[in-house]
PDB file of C-alpha atoms in Angstrom:
ATOM      1  CA  GLN P 229      14.228  -9.763  19.448  1.00 58.00           C
ATOM      2  CA  GLN P 230      13.231  -9.754  15.791  1.00 65.00           C
ATOM      3  CA  LYS P 231       9.498 -10.041  15.206  1.00 84.00           C
ATOM      4  CA  VAL P 232      10.065 -12.561  12.427  1.00 92.00           C
ATOM      5  CA  GLN P 233      12.414 -15.473  13.013  1.00 93.00           C
ATOM      6  CA  GLN P 234      13.631 -17.689  10.209  1.00 95.00           C
ATOM      7  CA  SER P 235      15.301 -21.078  10.315  1.00 95.00           C
ATOM      8  CA  PRO P 236      17.621 -22.584   9.404  1.00 96.00           C
ATOM      9  CA  GLU P 237      20.282 -19.938   8.736  1.00 95.00           C
ATOM     10  CA  SER P 238      21.602 -21.975   5.846  1.00 97.00           C
ATOM     11  CA  LEU P 239      20.696 -25.109   3.999  1.00 97.00           C
ATOM     12  CA  SER P 240      22.319 -27.392   1.441  1.00 98.00           C
ATOM     13  CA  VAL P 241      20.291 -29.815  -0.646  1.00 98.00           C
ATOM     14  CA  PRO P 242      21.199 -32.012  -3.616  1.00 98.00           C
ATOM     15  CA  GLU P 243      19.852 -31.152  -7.045  1.00 98.00           C
ATOM     16  CA  GLY P 244      16.375 -32.642  -7.356  1.00 98.00           C
ATOM     17  CA  GLY P 245      15.859 -32.647  -3.602  1.00 98.00           C
ATOM     18  CA  MET P 246      13.389 -30.826  -1.362  1.00 98.00           C
ATOM     19  CA  ALA P 247      14.354 -27.545   0.341  1.00 98.00           C
ATOM     20  CA  SER P 248      12.304 -26.408   3.326  1.00 98.00           C
ATOM     21  CA  PHE P 249      12.319 -23.071   5.115  1.00 97.00           C
ATOM     22  CA  ASN P 250      10.586 -21.982   8.313  1.00 97.00           C
ATOM     23  CA  CYS P 251       9.358 -18.631   9.571  1.00 96.00           C
ATOM     24  CA  THR P 252       7.574 -17.651  12.764  1.00 94.00           C
ATOM     25  CA  SER P 253       6.110 -14.318  13.790  1.00 91.00           C
ATOM     26  CA  SER P 254       6.411 -13.374  17.462  1.00 89.00           C
ATOM     27  CA  ASP P 255       3.795 -10.628  17.078  1.00 87.00           C
ATOM     28  CA  ARG P 256       0.220 -11.785  16.646  1.00 86.00           C
ATOM     29  CA  ASN P 257      -0.504  -8.649  14.632  1.00 85.00           C
ATOM     30  CA  PHE P 258       1.825  -9.808  11.888  1.00 85.00           C
ATOM     31  CA  GLN P 259       0.063 -12.724  10.270  1.00 82.00           C
ATOM     32  CA  TYR P 260       0.182 -12.057   6.529  1.00 89.00           C
ATOM     33  CA  PHE P 261       3.237 -13.484   4.881  1.00 93.00           C
ATOM     34  CA  TRP P 262       5.302 -13.168   1.731  1.00 94.00           C
ATOM     35  CA  TRP P 263       8.324 -15.133   0.584  1.00 97.00           C
ATOM     36  CA  TYR P 264      11.094 -13.369  -1.334  1.00 97.00           C
ATOM     37  CA  ARG P 265      14.217 -14.724  -2.978  1.00 98.00           C
ATOM     38  CA  GLN P 266      17.451 -12.833  -3.589  1.00 97.00           C
ATOM     39  CA  HIS P 267      20.211 -14.025  -5.873  1.00 97.00           C
ATOM     40  CA  SER P 268      23.685 -12.671  -5.302  1.00 95.00           C
ATOM     41  CA  GLY P 269      24.093  -9.129  -6.663  1.00 92.00           C
ATOM     42  CA  GLU P 270      20.375  -8.652  -7.258  1.00 95.00           C
ATOM     43  CA  GLY P 271      17.422  -7.254  -5.344  1.00 96.00           C
ATOM     44  CA  PRO P 272      14.886  -9.562  -3.676  1.00 97.00           C
ATOM     45  CA  LYS P 273      12.079 -10.861  -5.881  1.00 97.00           C
ATOM     46  CA  ALA P 274       8.679 -11.957  -4.627  1.00 95.00           C
ATOM     47  CA  LEU P 275       7.982 -15.682  -4.865  1.00 97.00           C
ATOM     48  CA  MET P 276       4.526 -15.933  -3.342  1.00 96.00           C
ATOM     49  CA  SER P 277       2.196 -14.691  -0.660  1.00 94.00           C
ATOM     50  CA  ILE P 278       0.051 -16.629   1.781  1.00 95.00           C
ATOM     51  CA  PHE P 279      -2.679 -15.080   3.874  1.00 92.00           C
ATOM     52  CA  SER P 280      -4.991 -18.014   4.698  1.00 92.00           C
ATOM     53  CA  ASP P 281      -4.464 -21.158   6.726  1.00 94.00           C
ATOM     54  CA  GLY P 282      -3.365 -24.188   4.783  1.00 96.00           C
ATOM     55  CA  ASP P 283      -1.284 -24.813   1.707  1.00 97.00           C
ATOM     56  CA  LYS P 284      -0.711 -22.696  -1.374  1.00 97.00           C
ATOM     57  CA  LYS P 285       1.085 -24.196  -4.344  1.00 97.00           C
ATOM     58  CA  GLU P 286       2.713 -22.382  -7.245  1.00 96.00           C
ATOM     59  CA  GLY P 287       4.702 -24.658  -9.530  1.00 96.00           C
ATOM     60  CA  ARG P 288       7.553 -26.221  -7.568  1.00 97.00           C
ATOM     61  CA  PHE P 289       6.894 -23.954  -4.593  1.00 98.00           C
ATOM     62  CA  THR P 290       4.462 -24.732  -1.770  1.00 98.00           C
ATOM     63  CA  ALA P 291       3.808 -22.442   1.189  1.00 98.00           C
ATOM     64  CA  HIS P 292       2.011 -23.515   4.332  1.00 97.00           C
ATOM     65  CA  LEU P 293       0.505 -21.185   6.943  1.00 96.00           C
ATOM     66  CA  ASN P 294      -0.731 -21.973  10.428  1.00 95.00           C
ATOM     67  CA  LYS P 295      -2.211 -18.760  11.823  1.00 91.00           C
ATOM     68  CA  ALA P 296      -2.768 -20.221  15.278  1.00 92.00           C
ATOM     69  CA  SER P 297       0.966 -20.726  15.713  1.00 92.00           C
ATOM     70  CA  LEU P 298       1.959 -17.859  13.365  1.00 90.00           C
ATOM     71  CA  HIS P 299       4.186 -20.291  11.529  1.00 95.00           C
ATOM     72  CA  VAL P 300       4.735 -20.301   7.800  1.00 97.00           C
ATOM     73  CA  SER P 301       6.923 -22.609   5.759  1.00 98.00           C
ATOM     74  CA  LEU P 302       8.135 -22.744   2.175  1.00 98.00           C
ATOM     75  CA  HIS P 303       9.030 -25.927   0.352  1.00 98.00           C
ATOM     76  CA  ILE P 304      10.795 -26.210  -2.977  1.00 98.00           C
ATOM     77  CA  ARG P 305      10.563 -29.580  -4.660  1.00 97.00           C
ATOM     78  CA  ASP P 306      12.953 -30.728  -7.379  1.00 98.00           C
ATOM     79  CA  SER P 307      15.471 -28.061  -6.337  1.00 98.00           C
ATOM     80  CA  GLN P 308      17.719 -26.699  -9.079  1.00 97.00           C
ATOM     81  CA  PRO P 309      21.144 -25.016  -8.852  1.00 97.00           C
ATOM     82  CA  SER P 310      19.411 -21.810  -9.982  1.00 97.00           C
ATOM     83  CA  ASP P 311      17.375 -21.936  -6.759  1.00 98.00           C
ATOM     84  CA  SER P 312      20.566 -21.226  -4.793  1.00 98.00           C
ATOM     85  CA  ALA P 313      19.837 -17.856  -3.190  1.00 98.00           C
ATOM     86  CA  LEU P 314      18.858 -16.066   0.019  1.00 97.00           C
ATOM     87  CA  TYR P 315      15.219 -16.645   0.979  1.00 98.00           C
ATOM     88  CA  PHE P 316      13.350 -14.085   3.090  1.00 95.00           C
ATOM     89  CA  CYS P 317      10.076 -14.288   4.904  1.00 95.00           C
ATOM     90  CA  ALA P 318       8.196 -10.973   5.286  1.00 93.00           C
ATOM     91  CA  ALA P 319       5.205 -10.425   7.556  1.00 92.00           C
ATOM     92  CA  SER P 320       2.674  -7.611   7.672  1.00 87.00           C
ATOM     93  CA  GLU P 321      -0.318  -6.658   9.803  1.00 84.00           C
ATOM     94  CA  ARG P 322      -2.853  -7.063   7.046  1.00 75.00           C
ATOM     95  CA  THR P 323      -3.068  -7.662   3.338  1.00 69.00           C
ATOM     96  CA  GLY P 324      -2.019  -4.602   1.423  1.00 65.00           C
ATOM     97  CA  ASN P 325      -0.411  -3.140   4.525  1.00 63.00           C
ATOM     98  CA  TYR P 326       3.110  -2.063   3.856  1.00 72.00           C
ATOM     99  CA  LYS P 327       4.696  -2.207   7.254  1.00 76.00           C
ATOM    100  CA  TYR P 328       6.631  -5.310   6.438  1.00 86.00           C
ATOM    101  CA  VAL P 329       8.996  -6.964   8.856  1.00 89.00           C
ATOM    102  CA  PHE P 330      11.597  -9.122   7.183  1.00 92.00           C
ATOM    103  CA  GLY P 331      13.281 -12.155   8.665  1.00 93.00           C
ATOM    104  CA  ALA P 332      17.064 -12.498   8.576  1.00 93.00           C
ATOM    105  CA  GLY P 333      16.904 -14.950   5.688  1.00 95.00           C
ATOM    106  CA  THR P 334      17.937 -18.534   4.932  1.00 96.00           C
ATOM    107  CA  ARG P 335      20.749 -19.158   2.473  1.00 97.00           C
ATOM    108  CA  LEU P 336      20.085 -22.109   0.187  1.00 98.00           C
ATOM    109  CA  LYS P 337      22.757 -23.927  -1.761  1.00 98.00           C
ATOM    110  CA  VAL P 338      21.661 -26.549  -4.256  1.00 98.00           C
ATOM    111  CA  ILE P 339      24.482 -28.922  -5.027  1.00 96.00           C
ATOM    112  CA  ALA P 340      24.631 -30.301  -8.571  1.00 92.00           C
TER     113      ALA P 340
ATOM    114  CA  ASP Q  30       7.403  -2.693 -18.128  1.00 59.00           C
ATOM    115  CA  ALA Q  31      10.677  -1.426 -16.746  1.00 76.00           C
ATOM    116  CA  GLY Q  32      11.449  -2.522 -13.220  1.00 93.00           C
ATOM    117  CA  VAL Q  33      12.822  -0.397 -10.414  1.00 97.00           C
ATOM    118  CA  THR Q  34      16.003   1.371 -11.493  1.00 97.00           C
ATOM    119  CA  GLN Q  35      18.663   2.338  -8.981  1.00 98.00           C
ATOM    120  CA  THR Q  36      21.802   4.369  -9.579  1.00 97.00           C
ATOM    121  CA  PRO Q  37      24.645   4.197  -8.978  1.00 97.00           C
ATOM    122  CA  ARG Q  38      25.149   0.460  -8.523  1.00 97.00           C
ATOM    123  CA  HIS Q  39      28.358   1.068  -6.589  1.00 97.00           C
ATOM    124  CA  GLU Q  40      29.539   4.089  -4.642  1.00 97.00           C
ATOM    125  CA  VAL Q  41      32.723   4.614  -2.678  1.00 97.00           C
ATOM    126  CA  ALA Q  42      32.828   7.596  -0.325  1.00 97.00           C
ATOM    127  CA  GLU Q  43      35.225   9.042   2.188  1.00 97.00           C
ATOM    128  CA  LYS Q  44      33.992   9.465   5.740  1.00 96.00           C
ATOM    129  CA  GLY Q  45      32.139  12.765   6.067  1.00 96.00           C
ATOM    130  CA  GLN Q  46      31.121  13.052   2.444  1.00 97.00           C
ATOM    131  CA  THR Q  47      27.577  13.496   1.202  1.00 97.00           C
ATOM    132  CA  ILE Q  48      26.206  10.862  -1.123  1.00 97.00           C
ATOM    133  CA  ILE Q  49      22.951  10.751  -3.031  1.00 98.00           C
ATOM    134  CA  LEU Q  50      21.390   7.528  -4.233  1.00 98.00           C
ATOM    135  CA  LYS Q  51      18.675   7.596  -6.865  1.00 98.00           C
ATOM    136  CA  CYS Q  52      15.626   5.448  -7.582  1.00 98.00           C
ATOM    137  CA  GLU Q  53      13.026   5.290 -10.324  1.00 97.00           C
ATOM    138  CA  PRO Q  54      10.036   3.139  -9.287  1.00 97.00           C
ATOM    139  CA  VAL Q  55       7.926   1.014 -11.582  1.00 96.00           C
ATOM    140  CA  SER Q  56       5.634   3.279 -13.598  1.00 94.00           C
ATOM    141  CA  GLY Q  57       2.222   3.581 -11.959  1.00 92.00           C
ATOM    142  CA  HIS Q  58       3.307   2.358  -8.533  1.00 93.00           C
ATOM    143  CA  ASN Q  59       2.259   4.697  -5.739  1.00 91.00           C
ATOM    144  CA  ASP Q  60       4.298   3.273  -2.865  1.00 92.00           C
ATOM    145  CA  LEU Q  61       8.057   3.641  -2.616  1.00 94.00           C
ATOM    146  CA  PHE Q  62      10.400   2.218   0.004  1.00 94.00           C
ATOM    147  CA  TRP Q  63      14.057   2.593   0.869  1.00 95.00           C
ATOM    148  CA  TYR Q  64      15.710  -0.273   2.748  1.00 95.00           C
ATOM    149  CA  ARG Q  65      19.218  -0.839   4.013  1.00 95.00           C
ATOM    150  CA  GLN Q  66      20.596  -4.368   3.813  1.00 95.00           C
ATOM    151  CA  THR Q  67      23.519  -5.663   5.843  1.00 93.00           C
ATOM    152  CA  LYS Q  68      24.514  -9.207   6.763  1.00 89.00           C
ATOM    153  CA  ILE Q  69      24.127  -8.487  10.470  1.00 87.00           C
ATOM    154  CA  GLN Q  70      20.870  -6.477  10.525  1.00 86.00           C
ATOM    155  CA  GLY Q  71      19.224  -7.828   7.391  1.00 90.00           C
ATOM    156  CA  LEU Q  72      16.648  -5.565   5.731  1.00 93.00           C
ATOM    157  CA  GLU Q  73      15.866  -2.360   7.640  1.00 91.00           C
ATOM    158  CA  LEU Q  74      13.239   0.141   6.530  1.00 90.00           C
ATOM    159  CA  LEU Q  75      14.615   3.650   6.052  1.00 93.00           C
ATOM    160  CA  SER Q  76      11.677   5.461   4.479  1.00 93.00           C
ATOM    161  CA  TYR Q  77       8.243   4.820   3.019  1.00 91.00           C
ATOM    162  CA  PHE Q  78       6.301   7.115   0.685  1.00 92.00           C
ATOM    163  CA  ARG Q  79       2.719   6.768  -0.421  1.00 91.00           C
ATOM    164  CA  SER Q  80       1.721   8.930  -3.367  1.00 90.00           C
ATOM    165  CA  LYS Q  81       4.805  11.077  -2.721  1.00 89.00           C
ATOM    166  CA  SER Q  82       3.910  11.723   0.937  1.00 90.00           C
ATOM    167  CA  LEU Q  83       6.377  10.527   3.539  1.00 89.00           C
ATOM    168  CA  MET Q  84       4.595   7.933   5.692  1.00 86.00           C
ATOM    169  CA  GLU Q  85       7.538   6.512   7.640  1.00 82.00           C
ATOM    170  CA  ASP Q  86      11.014   7.855   8.121  1.00 81.00           C
ATOM    171  CA  GLY Q  87      12.675   4.893   9.822  1.00 74.00           C
ATOM    172  CA  GLY Q  88      13.139   6.372  13.290  1.00 75.00           C
ATOM    173  CA  ALA Q  89      16.783   5.610  14.055  1.00 71.00           C
ATOM    174  CA  PHE Q  90      17.846   6.738  10.601  1.00 69.00           C
ATOM    175  CA  LYS Q  91      16.456  10.263  10.864  1.00 73.00           C
ATOM    176  CA  ASP Q  92      19.556  12.223  11.722  1.00 85.00           C
ATOM    177  CA  ARG Q  93      21.829  11.658   8.721  1.00 93.00           C
ATOM    178  CA  PHE Q  94      19.479  10.023   6.255  1.00 94.00           C
ATOM    179  CA  LYS Q  95      16.956  11.939   4.194  1.00 94.00           C
ATOM    180  CA  ALA Q  96      14.757  10.479   1.499  1.00 95.00           C
ATOM    181  CA  GLU Q  97      12.782  12.646  -0.867  1.00 95.00           C
ATOM    182  CA  MET Q  98      10.283  11.946  -3.585  1.00 94.00           C
ATOM    183  CA  LEU Q  99      10.519  14.796  -6.041  1.00 88.00           C
ATOM    184  CA  ASN Q 100       7.825  13.402  -8.284  1.00 92.00           C
ATOM    185  CA  SER Q 101       5.988  10.128  -8.693  1.00 90.00           C
ATOM    186  CA  SER Q 102       8.775   8.674 -10.823  1.00 93.00           C
ATOM    187  CA  PHE Q 103      11.913   9.699  -8.948  1.00 96.00           C
ATOM    188  CA  SER Q 104      13.260   9.460  -5.415  1.00 97.00           C
ATOM    189  CA  THR Q 105      16.577  10.193  -3.767  1.00 97.00           C
ATOM    190  CA  LEU Q 106      18.221   9.057  -0.563  1.00 97.00           C
ATOM    191  CA  LYS Q 107      20.815  11.459   0.838  1.00 96.00           C
ATOM    192  CA  ILE Q 108      23.286  10.369   3.500  1.00 96.00           C
ATOM    193  CA  GLN Q 109      25.078  13.303   5.099  1.00 95.00           C
ATOM    194  CA  PRO Q 110      27.694  13.006   6.507  1.00 95.00           C
ATOM    195  CA  THR Q 111      28.621   9.414   5.722  1.00 96.00           C
ATOM    196  CA  GLU Q 112      30.244   7.151   8.303  1.00 96.00           C
ATOM    197  CA  PRO Q 113      31.975   3.784   7.784  1.00 96.00           C
ATOM    198  CA  LYS Q 114      29.037   2.037   9.502  1.00 94.00           C
ATOM    199  CA  ASP Q 115      26.825   3.201   6.637  1.00 96.00           C
ATOM    200  CA  SER Q 116      28.535   0.702   4.338  1.00 97.00           C
ATOM    201  CA  ALA Q 117      25.704  -1.478   3.085  1.00 97.00           C
ATOM    202  CA  VAL Q 118      23.466  -2.212   0.127  1.00 97.00           C
ATOM    203  CA  TYR Q 119      20.642   0.310  -0.220  1.00 98.00           C
ATOM    204  CA  LEU Q 120      17.533  -1.085  -1.846  1.00 97.00           C
ATOM    205  CA  CYS Q 121      14.627   0.796  -3.338  1.00 97.00           C
ATOM    206  CA  ALA Q 122      11.296  -0.938  -3.829  1.00 96.00           C
ATOM    207  CA  SER Q 123       7.917   0.076  -5.180  1.00 95.00           C
ATOM    208  CA  SER Q 124       4.421  -1.356  -4.938  1.00 92.00           C
ATOM    209  CA  LYS Q 125       0.924  -0.813  -6.301  1.00 87.00           C
ATOM    210  CA  ASN Q 126      -1.763  -1.733  -3.797  1.00 73.00           C
ATOM    211  CA  THR Q 127      -1.052  -5.448  -4.004  1.00 70.00           C
ATOM    212  CA  GLY Q 128       1.350  -5.723  -1.143  1.00 80.00           C
ATOM    213  CA  GLN Q 129       4.020  -7.198  -3.417  1.00 90.00           C
ATOM    214  CA  LEU Q 130       7.251  -5.251  -3.363  1.00 93.00           C
ATOM    215  CA  TYR Q 131       9.317  -4.826  -6.528  1.00 95.00           C
ATOM    216  CA  PHE Q 132      12.950  -4.227  -5.644  1.00 97.00           C
ATOM    217  CA  GLY Q 133      15.721  -2.613  -7.617  1.00 97.00           C
ATOM    218  CA  GLU Q 134      19.125  -4.241  -7.839  1.00 97.00           C
ATOM    219  CA  GLY Q 135      20.493  -2.020  -5.089  1.00 97.00           C
ATOM    220  CA  SER Q 136      23.268   0.509  -4.610  1.00 98.00           C
ATOM    221  CA  LYS Q 137      26.292  -0.839  -2.785  1.00 97.00           C
ATOM    222  CA  LEU Q 138      27.878   1.874  -0.638  1.00 98.00           C
ATOM    223  CA  THR Q 139      31.371   1.601   0.790  1.00 98.00           C
ATOM    224  CA  VAL Q 140      32.475   4.325   3.198  1.00 97.00           C
ATOM    225  CA  LEU Q 141      36.217   4.458   3.885  1.00 96.00           C
TER     226      LEU Q 141
END
């Protein structure tokens, strides 16, 4: 079983809508999270990190972490067609630790 | 600053051939990673270097996969001999003590 589970596998939202992604770690050692986005034909690019309980907002992107349940979510408000991509959650044992475990990803399609 | 550069972008090999993929990390980054990406397995770590020293060699990938870091600005991944199941996108990433990974655009390998 993968240590990091993501849901849903895919998601379609209308332009201007809210896209939400979920990620859960099954290993209590892995509780520091990053979100990455990968457009077709490109490498993944980091969106944001979250290491503390609560919300973290960067522009249209908001991440939420609950360390007790090892659950992290990412929300994109006012979704744009350019947000259509594969979204990965990555977990590590501590900040600055490089033994990342990646989830399988959620494919987002924003419909214009 | 230049990002991570990977060459070639596409490679087609016959079964049994030797292929070498190349990576130039972001200047000043001291961590370098090689990942394999497939739709079924997602992102799998092949190798991890810190300051040119091999820290992780990806366990299951040891026998036919060999990554080297010849200097701080150049790394290679050799697959020898190639098998059809090696068909995948190979991603190189670098990092500088922040935990954020900077990925190249990947090398897509097709083994016939």
